[in-house]
Coordinates of C-alpha atoms in Angstrom, one line a residue:
M1 CA 14.3 -5.1 73.6
R2 CA 11.2 -6.8 75.0
R3 CA 7.9 -6.1 73.1
M4 CA 5.2 -5.0 75.5
I5 CA 1.4 -4.5 75.6
D6 CA -0.1 -3.0 78.7
G7 CA -3.3 -5.2 79.1
H8 CA -5.0 -2.9 81.7
V9 CA -4.9 0.9 81.7
H10 CA -7.5 3.7 82.3
I11 CA -8.0 7.2 81.0
R12 CA -9.7 10.0 82.9
A13 CA -11.5 12.6 80.9
A14 CA -11.4 16.3 81.9
R15 CA -15.2 16.5 82.1
L16 CA -15.2 14.1 85.1
C17 CA -13.6 16.4 87.6
G18 CA -16.2 18.0 89.9
N19 CA -19.2 16.3 88.3
P20 CA -20.9 13.5 90.4
D21 CA -21.4 10.2 88.7
P22 CA -25.2 9.7 88.3
P23 CA -25.5 6.1 89.4
T24 CA -22.9 5.9 92.2
G25 CA -22.8 9.5 93.5
A26 CA -18.9 9.4 93.4
T27 CA -17.2 12.6 92.4
L28 CA -13.7 12.9 91.1
L29 CA -12.0 15.9 92.7
E30 CA -8.8 17.8 92.0
Y31 CA -5.4 16.4 92.9
G32 CA -6.5 12.8 92.2
R33 CA -9.0 12.6 95.0
L34 CA -12.3 10.8 94.9
K35 CA -15.3 11.7 97.0
L36 CA -17.6 8.7 97.6
S37 CA -21.4 8.9 98.1
D38 CA -21.0 8.5 101.8
G39 CA -18.7 11.6 102.0
R40 CA -15.4 9.8 102.4
I41 CA -12.5 11.1 100.3
V42 CA -9.9 8.7 99.1
Q43 CA -6.8 9.1 97.0
F44 CA -7.8 7.7 93.6
M45 CA -4.8 8.9 91.6
P46 CA -1.5 10.3 92.6
P47 CA -1.9 13.9 93.8
Y48 CA 0.5 15.3 91.2
F49 CA -2.4 14.9 88.7
A50 CA -3.7 18.4 89.7
D51 CA -6.7 18.4 87.5
S52 CA -7.3 14.6 87.8
R53 CA -7.0 14.2 84.1
F54 CA -5.2 11.4 82.3
D55 CA -6.4 11.5 78.7
E56 CA -5.4 9.3 75.7
K57 CA -2.6 11.7 74.7
T58 CA -1.1 11.4 78.2
L59 CA -1.5 7.6 77.9
I60 CA 0.3 7.5 74.5
A61 CA 3.1 9.7 75.8
T62 CA 3.5 7.3 78.8
M63 CA 3.6 4.3 76.4
D64 CA 6.2 6.0 74.3
A65 CA 8.4 6.8 77.3
Y66 CA 8.4 3.2 78.5
G67 CA 8.4 1.3 75.1
I68 CA 4.8 0.1 75.2
E69 CA 3.5 -0.8 71.8
K70 CA -0.2 -1.1 72.6
S71 CA -2.5 -0.8 75.5
V72 CA -6.0 -1.9 76.5
I73 CA -8.2 0.8 78.0
M74 CA -10.5 -0.6 80.7
Q75 CA -13.2 1.3 82.7
S76 CA -15.5 0.9 85.6
Y77 CA -19.3 1.1 85.6
A78 CA -19.0 4.5 87.3
F79 CA -17.8 7.4 85.1
N80 CA -18.9 5.8 81.9
M81 CA -16.4 6.8 79.2
N82 CA -17.6 4.8 76.2
E83 CA -17.5 7.8 73.9
E84 CA -14.0 9.0 75.1
I85 CA -12.5 5.6 74.8
A86 CA -14.1 5.1 71.3
E87 CA -12.5 8.4 70.3
A88 CA -9.2 7.4 71.7
V89 CA -9.3 4.1 69.7
R90 CA -10.3 6.1 66.6
N91 CA -7.3 8.4 67.0
Y92 CA -4.8 5.6 67.7
P93 CA -6.3 2.5 66.1
D94 CA -2.9 0.7 65.8
R95 CA -2.0 1.2 69.5
L96 CA -5.2 1.1 71.6
C97 CA -7.9 -1.4 72.3
G98 CA -11.0 -0.1 74.2
S99 CA -13.6 -1.5 76.5
M100 CA -17.3 -0.7 76.9
V101 CA -19.6 -0.7 79.9
L102 CA -23.3 -1.5 79.4
D103 CA -26.5 -0.3 81.0
L104 CA -28.0 -3.7 81.9
G105 CA -31.4 -2.0 82.3
G106 CA -31.5 -0.7 78.8
D107 CA -31.3 -2.0 75.2
V108 CA -28.2 -4.1 75.7
E109 CA -28.1 -5.5 72.1
S110 CA -28.2 -2.0 70.5
E111 CA -25.6 -0.7 72.9
V112 CA -23.2 -3.5 72.1
E113 CA -23.7 -3.1 68.4
Y114 CA -23.1 0.7 68.7
C115 CA -20.0 0.4 70.8
S116 CA -18.5 -2.4 68.8
S117 CA -19.1 -0.3 65.6
R118 CA -17.1 2.4 67.3
G119 CA -14.2 0.0 67.7
L120 CA -14.7 -1.1 71.3
R121 CA -13.7 -4.8 71.5
V122 CA -14.0 -5.6 75.2
I123 CA -17.0 -5.7 77.5
K124 CA -15.9 -4.8 81.0
F125 CA -17.6 -5.8 84.2
E126 CA -16.3 -3.9 87.2
M127 CA -18.0 -5.6 90.2
S128 CA -17.0 -3.1 92.9
P129 CA -19.9 -2.1 95.3
V130 CA -18.4 1.4 95.2
L131 CA -17.8 2.1 91.5
G132 CA -19.1 -1.0 89.8
Y133 CA -22.1 -3.0 88.9
T134 CA -22.9 -4.2 92.4
H135 CA -23.4 -0.6 93.7
Q136 CA -26.7 -0.3 95.4
N137 CA -28.0 2.1 92.7
A138 CA -26.8 -0.1 89.8
F139 CA -27.4 -3.8 89.6
P140 CA -26.5 -5.3 93.0
T141 CA -28.3 -8.6 92.3
M142 CA -26.8 -9.4 88.9
R143 CA -25.4 -12.9 88.5
F144 CA -23.0 -14.1 85.8
D145 CA -25.2 -17.1 85.1
D146 CA -28.6 -15.3 84.8
P147 CA -30.4 -15.0 81.4
L148 CA -29.5 -11.3 81.0
L149 CA -25.8 -11.9 81.4
Y150 CA -26.0 -14.9 79.1
S151 CA -27.5 -12.7 76.5
V152 CA -24.5 -10.4 76.8
F153 CA -22.1 -13.4 76.5
E154 CA -24.0 -14.4 73.4
L155 CA -23.5 -10.9 71.9
A156 CA -19.8 -11.2 72.8
R157 CA -19.7 -14.6 71.0
S158 CA -21.4 -13.3 67.8
N159 CA -19.4 -10.1 67.7
N160 CA -16.0 -11.6 68.7
L161 CA -15.7 -9.5 71.8
T162 CA -13.7 -10.3 74.9
I163 CA -15.2 -10.2 78.4
A164 CA -13.0 -8.7 81.1
I165 CA -14.1 -9.1 84.8
D166 CA -12.9 -7.4 87.9
T167 CA -14.4 -9.7 90.5
N168 CA -13.7 -7.4 93.5
M169 CA -12.7 -9.1 96.7
V170 CA -13.7 -12.4 98.3
G171 CA -16.9 -12.0 100.2
S172 CA -18.3 -9.2 98.0
K173 CA -21.4 -9.6 95.8
G174 CA -19.2 -9.5 92.7
F175 CA -17.0 -12.5 93.7
Q176 CA -19.2 -15.1 92.1
V177 CA -17.2 -18.3 91.9
E178 CA -19.8 -20.9 90.9
E179 CA -21.8 -18.5 88.6
L180 CA -18.7 -17.4 86.7
H181 CA -17.4 -20.9 86.3
R182 CA -20.8 -21.9 84.8
A183 CA -20.8 -19.0 82.4
V184 CA -17.2 -19.7 81.2
K185 CA -18.1 -23.3 80.7
D186 CA -21.3 -22.5 78.8
Y187 CA -19.6 -20.1 76.4
P188 CA -16.4 -21.9 75.5
S189 CA -15.8 -19.7 72.3
V190 CA -15.9 -16.4 74.3
K191 CA -12.6 -15.2 75.7
F192 CA -12.8 -14.2 79.4
V193 CA -10.1 -12.3 81.3
I194 CA -10.2 -12.3 85.1
C195 CA -8.5 -9.1 86.2
H196 CA -6.0 -8.6 89.0
L197 CA -5.3 -12.3 89.4
A198 CA -8.9 -12.8 90.6
Y199 CA -8.4 -9.8 93.0
A200 CA -5.5 -11.4 94.9
R201 CA -5.0 -9.7 98.4
E202 CA -2.6 -10.2 101.2
E203 CA -5.4 -10.4 103.8
Y204 CA -6.5 -13.8 102.4
F205 CA -3.4 -15.4 103.8
R206 CA -4.6 -14.5 107.3
D207 CA -8.1 -16.1 106.8
A208 CA -8.3 -19.7 105.7
A209 CA -11.8 -19.4 104.5
K210 CA -11.1 -16.4 102.3
L211 CA -7.9 -18.1 100.9
A212 CA -9.9 -21.2 100.0
R213 CA -12.5 -19.2 98.3
W214 CA -10.0 -17.2 96.3
Q215 CA -8.3 -20.4 95.3
Q216 CA -11.6 -21.8 94.1
M217 CA -12.0 -18.7 91.8
L218 CA -8.4 -19.2 90.5
R219 CA -9.3 -22.7 89.4
I220 CA -11.3 -21.1 86.6
G221 CA -7.9 -21.1 84.8
V222 CA -8.5 -24.7 83.8
Y223 CA -10.8 -23.6 81.0
E224 CA -9.2 -22.9 77.7
N225 CA -11.1 -19.7 77.2
V226 CA -9.9 -18.0 80.4
W227 CA -6.9 -15.7 81.0
F228 CA -5.8 -13.7 84.1
D229 CA -4.4 -10.2 84.0
I230 CA -1.8 -9.4 86.7
S231 CA -2.4 -5.7 86.9
A232 CA -2.8 -3.6 90.1
L233 CA -0.9 -5.9 92.4
P234 CA 1.2 -3.0 93.8
D235 CA -2.2 -1.6 95.0
L236 CA -3.6 -4.9 96.3
F237 CA -0.3 -5.6 98.1
S238 CA 0.4 -2.0 99.1
H239 CA 1.7 -3.1 102.6
E240 CA 4.8 -4.2 100.7
E241 CA 7.2 -2.1 98.7
Y242 CA 8.9 -2.8 95.4
P243 CA 9.8 -5.5 94.3
Y244 CA 6.5 -6.8 95.8
V245 CA 7.9 -10.3 96.5
T246 CA 4.6 -11.8 97.8
A247 CA 2.6 -10.7 94.8
V248 CA 5.2 -11.9 92.3
G249 CA 5.4 -15.2 94.2
L250 CA 1.6 -15.7 93.8
V251 CA 1.9 -15.0 90.1
Q252 CA 4.9 -17.4 89.8
A253 CA 2.9 -20.2 91.5
A254 CA -0.2 -19.5 89.3
I255 CA 2.0 -19.7 86.2
E256 CA 3.5 -23.0 87.3
Q257 CA -0.1 -24.3 87.7
Y258 CA -1.7 -23.0 84.5
T259 CA 1.3 -22.1 82.3
A260 CA 2.5 -18.7 81.0
D261 CA -0.1 -19.0 78.2
K262 CA -2.8 -17.8 80.6
F263 CA -1.4 -14.5 81.9
I264 CA -1.4 -10.9 80.7
W265 CA 0.7 -8.2 82.1
G266 CA -0.9 -4.9 82.9
S267 CA -0.3 -1.8 85.0
D268 CA -3.8 -0.3 85.9
I269 CA -2.3 3.2 85.5
P270 CA -2.9 6.0 86.5
G271 CA -4.2 4.9 89.9
T272 CA -1.5 2.4 90.6
L273 CA 1.2 5.1 90.3
R274 CA 0.3 5.9 93.9
N275 CA 2.2 2.8 95.0
A276 CA 4.8 2.1 92.3
T277 CA 6.4 3.7 89.3
Y278 CA 5.6 2.5 85.8
K279 CA 9.1 1.1 85.5
Q280 CA 8.7 -0.8 88.7
M281 CA 5.4 -2.4 87.5
I282 CA 7.3 -3.7 84.5
S283 CA 10.5 -4.9 86.3
M284 CA 8.8 -6.5 89.3
F285 CA 7.6 -9.2 86.8
D286 CA 10.4 -9.0 84.2
K287 CA 13.1 -9.5 86.9
G288 CA 11.0 -11.2 89.5
L289 CA 9.5 -14.1 87.6
R290 CA 11.7 -17.2 87.1
L291 CA 10.8 -17.9 83.5
P292 CA 12.5 -18.4 80.2
E293 CA 12.5 -15.3 78.0
G294 CA 10.0 -16.9 75.6
E295 CA 7.5 -17.4 78.5
K296 CA 7.9 -13.8 79.6
D297 CA 7.3 -12.7 76.0
K298 CA 3.9 -14.4 76.2
I299 CA 3.0 -12.6 79.4
F300 CA 4.2 -9.2 78.3
F301 CA 3.0 -9.3 74.7
K302 CA 1.8 -12.4 72.9
N303 CA -1.2 -13.3 75.1
A304 CA -2.6 -9.8 75.1
E305 CA -2.0 -9.5 71.4
M306 CA -4.1 -12.6 70.8
V307 CA -6.8 -12.0 73.4
Y308 CA -7.4 -8.3 72.8
F309 CA -6.1 -7.5 69.3
G310 CA -6.9 -10.7 67.6
T311 CA -3.5 -11.5 66.2

């Protein structure tokens, strides 16, 4: 039986439902809905999550049901859950790795020291203009190569923390190709994970300029301290259905270019359950990738174990 680590999951605390997020104005509603600051309502989670709750016990039960040994809990800048994730890691230290988000306008060094003392081993940068750092009320002008971010990377280096980045889409403020390449090159001992295959999207293949820009970001894989997670592709290619042939084909091509050592499987549950079952998110790669078993073992387990759990 294949050993598996889910390299990208989320939890949703019960306290979030009905309470607006202070910086972004977003409100998690019942039945998995999300009300944005402009009044739009989107389906954020499947509607069968009536109270929009997905806590660490639910996560562990899901892991047990599908044979997942460990998971890495990510988060966005909105709905800060540093405390809940630290508690989840405390309750399940052998099975969970947790991420922190930072207030870049505060005492970053103290915050990193506190969160890392609570067992959070990843610094997550969600760059979405809706729920991430580039929201107009957050840090919309932040750059990955500015002195403040370099101080964060230095803290990651000294505390042996991993940096995980969701770049958001090509053309957004968070999709900083040159800046991120410089940062990765300047901090060769810091592990960087670029989430969602650098936010791969089907629409890029209808726009030559966007496709070229995405491919420029993907070239960050040439650095030894960079990995890609391949989570959330059922969402990003939601125009397709299982087995998501286009998305899997992109991953196959990227592996052929950068080797299986650079890729980490993840699901991005619970949100992705809108478009695929958990079993499908496993099998689309397990069955769809044309790789020897040993290479699949790296993608499903060994790479995440090394990058996030330090083994």
